[in-house]
Tab-separated table of N, CA, C and O in Angstrom:
chain	number	residue	atom	x	y	z
A	1	UNK	N	-26.908	20.839	17.571
A	1	UNK	CA	-25.856	20.170	18.291
A	1	UNK	C	-24.599	20.098	17.434
A	1	UNK	O	-24.672	19.973	16.226
A	2	UNK	N	-23.488	20.134	18.105
A	2	UNK	CA	-22.212	20.012	17.401
A	2	UNK	C	-21.964	18.553	17.045
A	2	UNK	O	-22.236	17.647	17.813
A	3	UNK	N	-21.416	18.366	15.859
A	3	UNK	CA	-21.049	17.024	15.427
A	3	UNK	C	-19.723	16.647	16.092
A	3	UNK	O	-18.807	17.458	16.149
A	4	UNK	N	-19.615	15.439	16.602
A	4	UNK	CA	-18.324	15.034	17.176
A	4	UNK	C	-17.275	14.928	16.083
A	4	UNK	O	-17.549	14.465	14.982
A	5	UNK	N	-16.088	15.415	16.397
A	5	UNK	CA	-15.006	15.364	15.423
A	5	UNK	C	-14.409	13.964	15.419
A	5	UNK	O	-14.314	13.316	16.458
A	6	UNK	N	-14.047	13.508	14.232
A	6	UNK	CA	-13.424	12.201	14.129
A	6	UNK	C	-12.018	12.277	14.701
A	6	UNK	O	-11.289	13.225	14.473
A	7	UNK	N	-11.661	11.251	15.471
A	7	UNK	CA	-10.323	11.234	16.036
A	7	UNK	C	-9.335	10.805	14.965
A	7	UNK	O	-9.676	10.037	14.068
A	8	UNK	N	-8.122	11.299	15.035
A	8	UNK	CA	-7.130	10.920	14.034
A	8	UNK	C	-6.780	9.441	14.154
A	8	UNK	O	-6.870	8.855	15.226
A	9	UNK	N	-6.384	8.846	13.068
A	9	UNK	CA	-6.020	7.439	13.065
A	9	UNK	C	-4.708	7.249	13.824
A	9	UNK	O	-3.779	8.021	13.681
A	10	UNK	N	-4.666	6.215	14.632
A	10	UNK	CA	-3.445	5.924	15.368
A	10	UNK	C	-2.495	5.060	14.548
A	10	UNK	O	-1.340	4.919	14.866
A	11	UNK	N	-3.010	4.445	13.493
A	11	UNK	CA	-2.190	3.597	12.628
A	11	UNK	C	-2.038	4.281	11.279
A	11	UNK	O	-2.970	4.275	10.482
A	12	UNK	N	-0.903	4.871	11.008
A	12	UNK	CA	-0.740	5.532	9.710
A	12	UNK	C	-0.741	4.512	8.580
A	12	UNK	O	-0.317	3.374	8.752
A	13	UNK	N	-1.230	4.938	7.438
A	13	UNK	CA	-1.249	4.069	6.265
A	13	UNK	C	0.168	3.843	5.778
A	13	UNK	O	1.019	4.728	5.890
A	14	UNK	N	0.451	2.648	5.258
A	14	UNK	CA	1.806	2.421	4.751
A	14	UNK	C	2.081	3.329	3.571
A	14	UNK	O	1.193	3.584	2.756
A	15	UNK	N	3.285	3.834	3.483
A	15	UNK	CA	3.599	4.753	2.389
A	15	UNK	C	3.656	4.039	1.049
A	15	UNK	O	4.095	2.897	0.954
A	16	UNK	N	3.190	4.717	0.033
A	16	UNK	CA	3.306	4.191	-1.331
A	16	UNK	C	4.739	4.408	-1.799
A	16	UNK	O	5.441	5.282	-1.288
A	17	UNK	N	5.189	3.599	-2.725
A	17	UNK	CA	6.555	3.809	-3.227
A	17	UNK	C	6.734	5.237	-3.741
A	17	UNK	O	5.883	5.757	-4.449
A	18	UNK	N	7.825	5.850	-3.337
A	18	UNK	CA	8.098	7.221	-3.767
A	18	UNK	C	8.378	7.238	-5.261
A	18	UNK	O	9.026	6.345	-5.792
A	19	UNK	N	7.877	8.229	-5.934
A	19	UNK	CA	8.142	8.364	-7.350
A	19	UNK	C	7.471	7.300	-8.193
A	19	UNK	O	8.078	6.751	-9.089
A	20	UNK	N	6.224	6.998	-7.862
A	20	UNK	CA	5.491	5.955	-8.593
A	20	UNK	C	5.472	6.293	-10.075
A	20	UNK	O	5.141	7.394	-10.477
A	21	UNK	N	5.835	5.324	-10.887
A	21	UNK	CA	5.891	5.488	-12.336
A	21	UNK	C	4.799	4.619	-12.944
A	21	UNK	O	4.694	3.444	-12.614
A	22	UNK	N	3.964	5.195	-13.819
A	22	UNK	CA	2.914	4.379	-14.430
A	22	UNK	C	3.488	3.363	-15.412
A	22	UNK	O	4.561	3.550	-15.963
A	23	UNK	N	2.768	2.285	-15.611
A	23	UNK	CA	3.182	1.262	-16.577
A	23	UNK	C	2.267	1.337	-17.771
A	23	UNK	O	1.437	2.214	-17.843
A	24	UNK	N	2.297	0.478	-18.714
A	24	UNK	CA	3.196	-0.658	-18.841
A	24	UNK	C	4.582	-0.238	-19.318
A	24	UNK	O	4.707	0.862	-19.808
A	25	UNK	N	5.563	-1.034	-19.243
A	25	UNK	CA	5.578	-2.357	-18.624
A	25	UNK	C	5.539	-2.238	-17.114
A	25	UNK	O	6.001	-1.249	-16.543
A	26	UNK	N	4.957	-3.243	-16.486
A	26	UNK	CA	4.782	-3.241	-15.033
A	26	UNK	C	5.893	-4.038	-14.354
A	26	UNK	O	6.363	-5.044	-14.881
A	27	UNK	N	6.273	-3.570	-13.173
A	27	UNK	CA	7.301	-4.261	-12.395
A	27	UNK	C	6.718	-5.523	-11.782
A	27	UNK	O	5.514	-5.611	-11.539
A	28	UNK	N	7.576	-6.497	-11.519
A	28	UNK	CA	7.147	-7.717	-10.851
A	28	UNK	C	7.198	-7.518	-9.343
A	28	UNK	O	8.070	-6.819	-8.818
A	29	UNK	N	6.257	-8.153	-8.650
A	29	UNK	CA	6.197	-8.099	-7.192
A	29	UNK	C	7.448	-8.760	-6.615
A	29	UNK	O	7.876	-9.824	-7.081
A	30	UNK	N	8.022	-8.145	-5.599
A	30	UNK	CA	9.218	-8.704	-4.987
A	30	UNK	C	8.905	-9.897	-4.093
A	30	UNK	O	9.794	-10.661	-3.750
A	31	UNK	N	7.645	-10.082	-3.714
A	31	UNK	CA	7.254	-11.204	-2.870
A	31	UNK	C	6.874	-12.431	-3.685
A	31	UNK	O	7.370	-13.516	-3.448
A	32	UNK	N	5.966	-12.258	-4.664
A	32	UNK	CA	5.415	-13.417	-5.372
A	32	UNK	C	5.754	-13.441	-6.859
A	32	UNK	O	5.538	-14.459	-7.515
A	33	UNK	N	6.248	-12.348	-7.413
A	33	UNK	CA	6.635	-12.314	-8.814
A	33	UNK	C	5.523	-11.954	-9.781
A	33	UNK	O	5.754	-11.863	-10.982
A	34	UNK	N	4.300	-11.731	-9.290
A	34	UNK	CA	3.197	-11.353	-10.168
A	34	UNK	C	3.330	-9.879	-10.553
A	34	UNK	O	3.984	-9.106	-9.856
A	35	UNK	N	2.699	-9.454	-11.656
A	35	UNK	CA	2.767	-8.044	-12.059
A	35	UNK	C	2.144	-7.123	-11.007
A	35	UNK	O	1.173	-7.491	-10.361
A	36	UNK	N	2.722	-5.946	-10.851
A	36	UNK	CA	2.210	-4.962	-9.900
A	36	UNK	C	1.470	-3.868	-10.657
A	36	UNK	O	1.312	-3.941	-11.870
A	37	UNK	N	1.043	-2.844	-9.926
A	37	UNK	CA	0.398	-1.676	-10.529
A	37	UNK	C	1.411	-0.583	-10.816
A	37	UNK	O	1.048	0.516	-11.200
A	38	UNK	N	2.692	-0.866	-10.612
A	38	UNK	CA	3.752	0.117	-10.747
A	38	UNK	C	4.607	-0.176	-11.980
A	38	UNK	O	4.860	-1.330	-12.310
A	39	UNK	N	5.070	0.862	-12.624
A	39	UNK	CA	5.946	0.698	-13.772
A	39	UNK	C	7.309	0.177	-13.359
A	39	UNK	O	7.697	0.276	-12.194
A	40	UNK	N	8.043	-0.367	-14.292
A	40	UNK	CA	9.352	-0.949	-13.976
A	40	UNK	C	10.352	0.089	-13.479
A	40	UNK	O	11.301	-0.255	-12.791
A	41	UNK	N	10.149	1.360	-13.794
A	41	UNK	CA	11.084	2.403	-13.360
A	41	UNK	C	10.758	2.948	-11.969
A	41	UNK	O	11.436	3.853	-11.493
A	42	UNK	N	9.741	2.406	-11.291
A	42	UNK	CA	9.382	2.874	-9.949
A	42	UNK	C	10.478	2.465	-8.966
A	42	UNK	O	10.801	1.287	-8.861
A	43	UNK	N	11.055	3.431	-8.241
A	43	UNK	CA	12.111	3.091	-7.286
A	43	UNK	C	11.531	2.485	-6.014
A	43	UNK	O	10.365	2.674	-5.685
A	44	UNK	N	12.330	1.726	-5.317
A	44	UNK	CA	11.927	1.169	-4.030
A	44	UNK	C	11.271	-0.193	-4.175
A	44	UNK	O	11.294	-0.819	-5.229
A	45	UNK	N	10.688	-0.659	-3.073
A	45	UNK	CA	10.043	-1.961	-3.025
A	45	UNK	C	8.653	-1.847	-3.637
A	45	UNK	O	7.859	-1.007	-3.226
A	46	UNK	N	8.369	-2.693	-4.609
A	46	UNK	CA	7.042	-2.706	-5.222
A	46	UNK	C	6.412	-4.070	-4.995
A	46	UNK	O	7.059	-5.100	-5.147
A	47	UNK	N	5.150	-4.052	-4.591
A	47	UNK	CA	4.408	-5.271	-4.314
A	47	UNK	C	3.108	-5.261	-5.098
A	47	UNK	O	2.557	-4.200	-5.393
A	48	UNK	N	2.603	-6.452	-5.415
A	48	UNK	CA	1.302	-6.545	-6.062
A	48	UNK	C	0.223	-6.188	-5.035
A	48	UNK	O	0.499	-6.137	-3.833
A	49	UNK	N	-1.007	-5.930	-5.475
A	49	UNK	CA	-2.060	-5.546	-4.524
A	49	UNK	C	-2.272	-6.562	-3.402
A	49	UNK	O	-2.489	-6.183	-2.254
A	50	UNK	N	-2.189	-7.850	-3.705
A	50	UNK	CA	-2.401	-8.873	-2.678
A	50	UNK	C	-1.284	-8.826	-1.638
A	50	UNK	O	-1.546	-8.828	-0.427
A	51	UNK	N	-0.043	-8.761	-2.083
A	51	UNK	CA	1.078	-8.718	-1.149
A	51	UNK	C	1.104	-7.400	-0.368
A	51	UNK	O	1.495	-7.378	0.801
A	52	UNK	N	0.694	-6.285	-0.998
A	52	UNK	CA	0.597	-5.012	-0.271
A	52	UNK	C	-0.408	-5.138	0.864
A	52	UNK	O	-0.163	-4.681	1.976
A	53	UNK	N	-1.557	-5.767	0.588
A	53	UNK	CA	-2.585	-5.931	1.606
A	53	UNK	C	-2.082	-6.824	2.729
A	53	UNK	O	-2.265	-6.523	3.904
A	54	UNK	N	-1.428	-7.931	2.374
A	54	UNK	CA	-0.900	-8.841	3.398
A	54	UNK	C	0.177	-8.167	4.229
A	54	UNK	O	0.238	-8.348	5.447
A	55	UNK	N	1.021	-7.362	3.602
A	55	UNK	CA	2.056	-6.636	4.327
A	55	UNK	C	1.439	-5.620	5.288
A	55	UNK	O	1.884	-5.456	6.413
A	56	UNK	N	0.380	-4.964	4.828
A	56	UNK	CA	-0.310	-4.001	5.691
A	56	UNK	C	-0.946	-4.704	6.878
A	56	UNK	O	-0.945	-4.176	7.994
A	57	UNK	N	-1.488	-5.902	6.669
A	57	UNK	CA	-2.083	-6.661	7.772
A	57	UNK	C	-1.021	-7.060	8.785
A	57	UNK	O	-1.260	-7.017	9.982
A	58	UNK	N	0.149	-7.451	8.307
A	58	UNK	CA	1.225	-7.860	9.222
A	58	UNK	C	1.762	-6.690	10.029
A	58	UNK	O	2.131	-6.831	11.179
A	59	UNK	N	1.819	-5.517	9.394
A	59	UNK	CA	2.434	-4.379	10.068
A	59	UNK	C	1.426	-3.474	10.772
A	59	UNK	O	1.820	-2.505	11.413
A	60	UNK	N	0.134	-3.791	10.690
A	60	UNK	CA	-0.887	-2.972	11.334
A	60	UNK	C	-0.774	-3.103	12.854
A	60	UNK	O	-0.499	-4.174	13.386
A	61	UNK	N	-0.999	-2.005	13.519
A	61	UNK	CA	-0.961	-2.053	14.974
A	61	UNK	C	-2.287	-2.631	15.479
A	61	UNK	O	-3.322	-2.509	14.857
A	62	UNK	N	-2.234	-3.283	16.590
A	62	UNK	CA	-3.450	-3.813	17.198
A	62	UNK	C	-3.720	-3.010	18.459
A	62	UNK	O	-2.817	-2.555	19.133
A	63	UNK	N	-4.939	-2.848	18.743
A	63	UNK	CA	-5.164	-2.040	19.906
A	63	UNK	C	-6.515	-2.085	20.372
A	63	UNK	O	-7.083	-1.638	21.203
């Protein structure tokens, strides 16, 4: 029997900051001020893992 193909996700994953730069030193989260996983030279909005997860929950589509 043929295996059913997985359907594509309707909710795309949030994009990671472009040009992620490794740390240390690590950039501070723009939401809570805690250290992030991104170096200070990473361009764009950087969030700590907790704030990234909360942001993804807020922006996730429901269906």
